[in-house]
Amino acid sequence: MDYVRFQHLFQAEGLRLGQAAVTDMDAPVPSCPGWTVADVVRHSVLMYTDATGQLRSDGRPEGRPQPGGPSDKGDLLDTYTRAHAALVAEMARRDPLDPVEADLPEAAVPEVLERDGPDPGTVGFLARRMAREAAVHRADIEMAVGTPGPLDAQQALDGIDEVLGVLLPAHYDGGARDGASGRTIGVHSNRHHWRLTMQRGGLTISREPGFSDAAVTGEPAELLLYLWGRRPGTVVSRTGDRTVLAAFRRRLAASMV
């Protein structure tokens, strides 16, 4: 996917998030235990504001909203709308290859046979991250208020690659001792394959099908939300050692914080 596509996806998904949130700001969000729709909106404001600051040459903007405010739901939605619009505008004026302060260290991205997506530390990488965050949190809110909409299949496939090739490696604990240690997990969707081996020394990833101790297969959108912990295992097909898959999912959850 190219930079313009990421921009368009962020703009569209961010607008849908705001539109869904209006329905019921007090609704609990089952996919984010302990949060309401308003909490998801606040979280999104913070992410957009930080991203805008990363893109601006003068650094992070002053007056960064705090997690607890604003308390008024109308003010919060107005703040969200402004934060979204500011990031859309900032993305539009930047080149995807421009450097930015990287939230994820480049060293955290493992060697793979075929790595998709823009390089860490670039505007394009940040745009990809924001498009994905907006899409997943839009899904959170729509599921909470009872109006879940589809995720774009191409975006979902790219999101799966980002989860497995960027987020998980960035928080990978090579010293962890659990059911996934030393084991290989396969992830498959629409003829796309990822094989991850959880070694003590680091994570290795292949984009070719092959042996795995356990595997998960599904349609792109459902598989992406499963990997993000937003959907139960019943929406995908799971084969092999369930202990391995349970440990794998716990590691995924740790990489999302």
Short mmCIF file of C-alpha atoms in Angstrom, two decimals:
data_model
loop_
_atom_site.label_atom_id
_atom_site.label_comp_id
_atom_site.label_asym_id
_atom_site.label_seq_id
_atom_site.Cartn_x
_atom_site.Cartn_y
_atom_site.Cartn_z
CA MET A 1 0.00 0.00 0.00
CA ASP A 2 1.29 3.47 -0.83
CA TYR A 3 1.40 6.66 1.23
CA VAL A 4 -1.65 8.24 -0.39
CA ARG A 5 -3.65 5.13 0.44
CA PHE A 6 -2.58 5.33 4.09
CA GLN A 7 -3.60 8.99 4.18
CA HIS A 8 -7.02 8.24 2.73
CA LEU A 9 -7.56 5.33 5.09
CA PHE A 10 -6.64 7.41 8.14
CA GLN A 11 -8.97 10.19 7.07
CA ALA A 12 -11.89 7.83 6.35
CA GLU A 13 -11.44 5.60 9.40
CA GLY A 14 -10.98 8.59 11.70
CA LEU A 15 -14.20 10.17 10.45
CA ARG A 16 -16.09 6.91 10.94
CA LEU A 17 -14.72 6.62 14.48
CA GLY A 18 -16.09 10.04 15.37
CA GLN A 19 -19.45 9.33 13.76
CA ALA A 20 -19.83 6.05 15.65
CA ALA A 21 -18.80 7.61 18.96
CA VAL A 22 -21.66 10.11 18.83
CA THR A 23 -24.11 7.21 19.22
CA ASP A 24 -23.26 6.53 22.88
CA MET A 25 -20.16 7.96 24.54
CA ASP A 26 -20.90 6.09 27.77
CA ALA A 27 -21.19 2.63 26.21
CA PRO A 28 -18.70 0.06 27.56
CA VAL A 29 -16.24 -1.27 24.99
CA PRO A 30 -16.03 -5.08 25.32
CA SER A 31 -12.86 -5.29 23.22
CA CYS A 32 -11.14 -2.81 25.57
CA PRO A 33 -12.16 -4.03 29.06
CA GLY A 34 -12.74 -1.22 31.52
CA TRP A 35 -13.03 1.44 28.84
CA THR A 36 -16.04 3.34 27.56
CA VAL A 37 -16.42 4.85 24.09
CA ALA A 38 -15.29 8.17 25.57
CA ASP A 39 -12.07 6.54 26.78
CA VAL A 40 -11.32 5.24 23.28
CA VAL A 41 -11.93 8.73 21.88
CA ARG A 42 -9.57 10.27 24.48
CA HIS A 43 -6.92 7.69 23.65
CA SER A 44 -7.25 8.52 19.94
CA VAL A 45 -6.92 12.25 20.63
CA LEU A 46 -3.64 11.62 22.45
CA MET A 47 -2.30 9.43 19.64
CA TYR A 48 -3.24 11.89 16.89
CA THR A 49 -1.83 14.84 18.82
CA ASP A 50 1.47 13.08 19.45
CA ALA A 51 1.70 12.02 15.80
CA THR A 52 1.06 15.59 14.63
CA GLY A 53 3.85 16.77 16.93
CA GLN A 54 6.22 14.19 15.46
CA LEU A 55 5.49 15.45 11.96
CA ARG A 56 5.99 19.12 12.82
CA SER A 57 9.51 20.49 12.74
CA ASP A 58 8.94 22.42 15.96
CA GLY A 59 8.35 19.22 17.94
CA ARG A 60 5.35 18.08 19.93
CA PRO A 61 2.66 20.75 20.32
CA GLU A 62 2.05 22.40 23.67
CA GLY A 63 -1.24 21.90 25.47
CA ARG A 64 -1.32 18.12 24.96
CA PRO A 65 -4.71 16.85 26.21
CA GLN A 66 -4.52 14.78 29.38
CA PRO A 67 -6.07 11.30 29.63
CA GLY A 68 -8.72 12.45 32.11
CA GLY A 69 -10.10 15.41 30.14
CA PRO A 70 -12.00 17.06 28.74
CA SER A 71 -14.87 15.61 30.77
CA ASP A 72 -17.71 17.10 28.74
CA LYS A 73 -18.64 14.65 25.97
CA GLY A 74 -19.37 17.40 23.44
CA ASP A 75 -16.04 19.10 24.13
CA LEU A 76 -14.29 15.75 23.82
CA LEU A 77 -15.81 15.10 20.39
CA ASP A 78 -14.85 18.61 19.27
CA THR A 79 -11.31 18.02 20.50
CA TYR A 80 -11.22 14.70 18.64
CA THR A 81 -12.42 16.32 15.40
CA ARG A 82 -9.72 19.00 15.61
CA ALA A 83 -6.98 16.49 16.43
CA HIS A 84 -7.99 14.27 13.51
CA ALA A 85 -8.17 17.21 11.07
CA ALA A 86 -4.78 18.52 12.21
CA LEU A 87 -3.10 15.18 11.57
CA VAL A 88 -4.79 14.80 8.18
CA ALA A 89 -3.48 18.23 7.19
CA GLU A 90 0.03 17.52 8.47
CA MET A 91 0.22 14.22 6.58
CA ALA A 92 -0.83 15.97 3.37
CA ARG A 93 2.12 18.37 3.49
CA ARG A 94 4.83 15.79 4.15
CA ASP A 95 6.79 13.44 1.93
CA PRO A 96 6.53 9.76 2.97
CA LEU A 97 10.33 9.41 3.01
CA ASP A 98 10.85 12.38 5.34
CA PRO A 99 12.46 11.31 8.64
CA VAL A 100 10.55 11.52 11.90
CA GLU A 101 11.33 10.49 15.46
CA ALA A 102 10.59 6.76 15.49
CA ASP A 103 8.32 5.40 18.23
CA LEU A 104 9.61 1.90 17.48
CA PRO A 105 13.38 1.34 17.20
CA GLU A 106 14.54 0.16 13.81
CA ALA A 107 16.58 -2.55 15.48
CA ALA A 108 13.35 -4.10 16.73
CA VAL A 109 12.25 -5.01 13.22
CA PRO A 110 13.54 -8.53 12.44
CA GLU A 111 15.08 -9.81 9.25
CA VAL A 112 12.45 -11.43 7.04
CA LEU A 113 12.54 -12.91 3.58
CA GLU A 114 10.08 -10.28 2.37
CA ARG A 115 9.16 -7.25 4.50
CA ASP A 116 6.21 -5.10 3.52
CA GLY A 117 5.51 -1.51 4.47
CA PRO A 118 7.49 1.72 4.84
CA ASP A 119 10.71 1.92 6.84
CA PRO A 120 10.60 2.85 10.55
CA GLY A 121 11.52 6.43 11.29
CA THR A 122 9.73 7.84 8.22
CA VAL A 123 6.51 9.78 7.67
CA GLY A 124 5.17 6.84 5.69
CA PHE A 125 5.69 4.50 8.64
CA LEU A 126 3.84 6.89 10.96
CA ALA A 127 0.96 7.23 8.49
CA ARG A 128 0.66 3.45 8.31
CA ARG A 129 0.52 3.25 12.12
CA MET A 130 -2.15 5.93 12.39
CA ALA A 131 -4.32 4.41 9.66
CA ARG A 132 -4.25 1.10 11.53
CA GLU A 133 -4.91 2.62 14.93
CA ALA A 134 -7.90 4.53 13.58
CA ALA A 135 -9.32 1.42 11.90
CA VAL A 136 -8.99 -0.84 14.95
CA HIS A 137 -10.39 1.74 17.37
CA ARG A 138 -13.19 2.54 14.96
CA ALA A 139 -14.03 -1.18 15.05
CA ASP A 140 -13.87 -1.10 18.87
CA ILE A 141 -16.44 1.68 19.02
CA GLU A 142 -18.71 0.28 16.33
CA MET A 143 -18.80 -3.10 18.09
CA ALA A 144 -19.60 -1.30 21.36
CA VAL A 145 -22.55 0.65 19.97
CA GLY A 146 -23.87 -2.24 17.89
CA THR A 147 -23.06 -1.08 14.38
CA PRO A 148 -19.89 -2.97 13.32
CA GLY A 149 -18.77 -2.19 9.79
CA PRO A 150 -16.33 -4.05 7.53
CA LEU A 151 -12.59 -3.51 7.37
CA ASP A 152 -10.96 -3.11 3.98
CA ALA A 153 -9.37 -6.49 3.08
CA GLN A 154 -6.15 -4.96 1.69
CA GLN A 155 -5.79 -2.78 4.75
CA ALA A 156 -6.40 -5.80 6.99
CA LEU A 157 -3.67 -7.83 5.27
CA ASP A 158 -1.27 -4.93 5.66
CA GLY A 159 -2.35 -4.69 9.29
CA ILE A 160 -1.55 -8.35 9.88
CA ASP A 161 1.91 -7.76 8.44
CA GLU A 162 2.36 -4.76 10.72
CA VAL A 163 1.30 -6.69 13.84
CA LEU A 164 3.63 -9.60 13.10
CA GLY A 165 6.52 -7.73 11.46
CA VAL A 166 6.62 -4.52 13.52
CA LEU A 167 4.61 -4.48 16.76
CA LEU A 168 5.42 -7.97 18.03
CA PRO A 169 9.18 -7.68 17.32
CA ALA A 170 9.32 -4.22 18.92
CA HIS A 171 8.22 -5.69 22.25
CA TYR A 172 9.67 -9.17 21.88
CA ASP A 173 11.03 -10.74 25.05
CA GLY A 174 13.66 -13.26 24.03
CA GLY A 175 14.06 -14.42 27.61
CA ALA A 176 10.42 -15.35 28.11
CA ARG A 177 9.70 -18.93 29.09
CA ASP A 178 6.23 -19.96 27.97
CA GLY A 179 4.46 -22.31 25.59
CA ALA A 180 5.66 -20.36 22.55
CA SER A 181 9.38 -20.45 23.38
CA GLY A 182 11.33 -22.21 20.66
CA ARG A 183 8.17 -22.98 18.72
CA THR A 184 6.97 -21.94 15.25
CA ILE A 185 3.54 -20.39 14.66
CA GLY A 186 1.95 -20.07 11.23
CA VAL A 187 -0.46 -17.27 10.32
CA HIS A 188 -2.32 -17.59 7.02
CA SER A 189 -4.85 -15.48 5.13
CA ASN A 190 -5.83 -15.34 1.46
CA ARG A 191 -2.62 -17.03 0.24
CA HIS A 192 -0.49 -14.78 2.44
CA HIS A 193 1.73 -16.55 4.94
CA TRP A 194 3.78 -15.63 8.00
CA ARG A 195 5.83 -18.17 9.97
CA LEU A 196 7.22 -16.91 13.26
CA THR A 197 9.78 -18.83 15.32
CA MET A 198 10.03 -17.65 18.93
CA GLN A 199 13.72 -18.21 19.63
CA ARG A 200 15.48 -17.29 22.87
CA GLY A 201 17.86 -15.05 20.94
CA GLY A 202 15.15 -13.28 18.95
CA LEU A 203 12.20 -13.60 16.64
CA THR A 204 12.58 -14.85 13.07
CA ILE A 205 9.92 -14.46 10.41
CA SER A 206 9.43 -16.10 7.04
CA ARG A 207 6.80 -15.23 4.45
CA GLU A 208 6.77 -18.77 3.02
CA PRO A 209 4.40 -21.59 4.02
CA GLY A 210 5.93 -24.54 5.84
CA PHE A 211 6.03 -26.48 9.08
CA SER A 212 4.60 -24.91 12.22
CA ASP A 213 3.79 -26.24 15.67
CA ALA A 214 0.48 -24.39 15.56
CA ALA A 215 -1.32 -22.20 13.07
CA VAL A 216 -4.17 -19.74 12.77
CA THR A 217 -6.02 -19.08 9.51
CA GLY A 218 -8.81 -16.67 8.66
CA GLU A 219 -10.24 -13.97 6.46
CA PRO A 220 -8.13 -10.78 6.61
CA ALA A 221 -10.45 -8.58 8.68
CA GLU A 222 -11.40 -11.21 11.24
CA LEU A 223 -7.81 -12.42 11.52
CA LEU A 224 -6.50 -8.88 12.08
CA LEU A 225 -9.01 -8.24 14.87
CA TYR A 226 -8.21 -11.65 16.39
CA LEU A 227 -4.50 -10.82 16.45
CA TRP A 228 -5.31 -7.48 18.09
CA GLY A 229 -7.35 -9.35 20.74
CA ARG A 230 -10.59 -7.79 19.51
CA ARG A 231 -12.29 -11.01 18.36
CA PRO A 232 -12.46 -14.51 19.90
CA GLY A 233 -10.72 -17.56 18.52
CA THR A 234 -14.01 -18.80 17.09
CA VAL A 235 -13.72 -16.34 14.16
CA VAL A 236 -10.57 -18.07 12.85
CA SER A 237 -9.40 -21.63 12.27
CA ARG A 238 -6.82 -22.85 14.81
CA THR A 239 -4.75 -25.98 14.31
CA GLY A 240 -1.89 -27.63 16.16
CA ASP A 241 -0.84 -27.11 19.77
CA ARG A 242 -3.37 -24.84 21.51
CA THR A 243 -0.88 -24.17 24.32
CA VAL A 244 1.46 -22.60 21.77
CA LEU A 245 -1.35 -20.47 20.33
CA ALA A 246 -2.42 -19.28 23.80
CA ALA A 247 1.13 -18.20 24.63
CA PHE A 248 1.46 -16.55 21.21
CA ARG A 249 -1.70 -14.54 21.79
CA ARG A 250 -0.48 -13.41 25.21
CA ARG A 251 2.71 -12.15 23.59
CA LEU A 252 0.66 -10.31 20.98
CA ALA A 253 -1.39 -8.65 23.73
CA ALA A 254 1.81 -7.48 25.44
CA SER A 255 3.03 -5.93 22.16
CA MET A 256 -0.08 -3.73 21.88
CA VAL A 257 0.63 -1.68 25.02
#
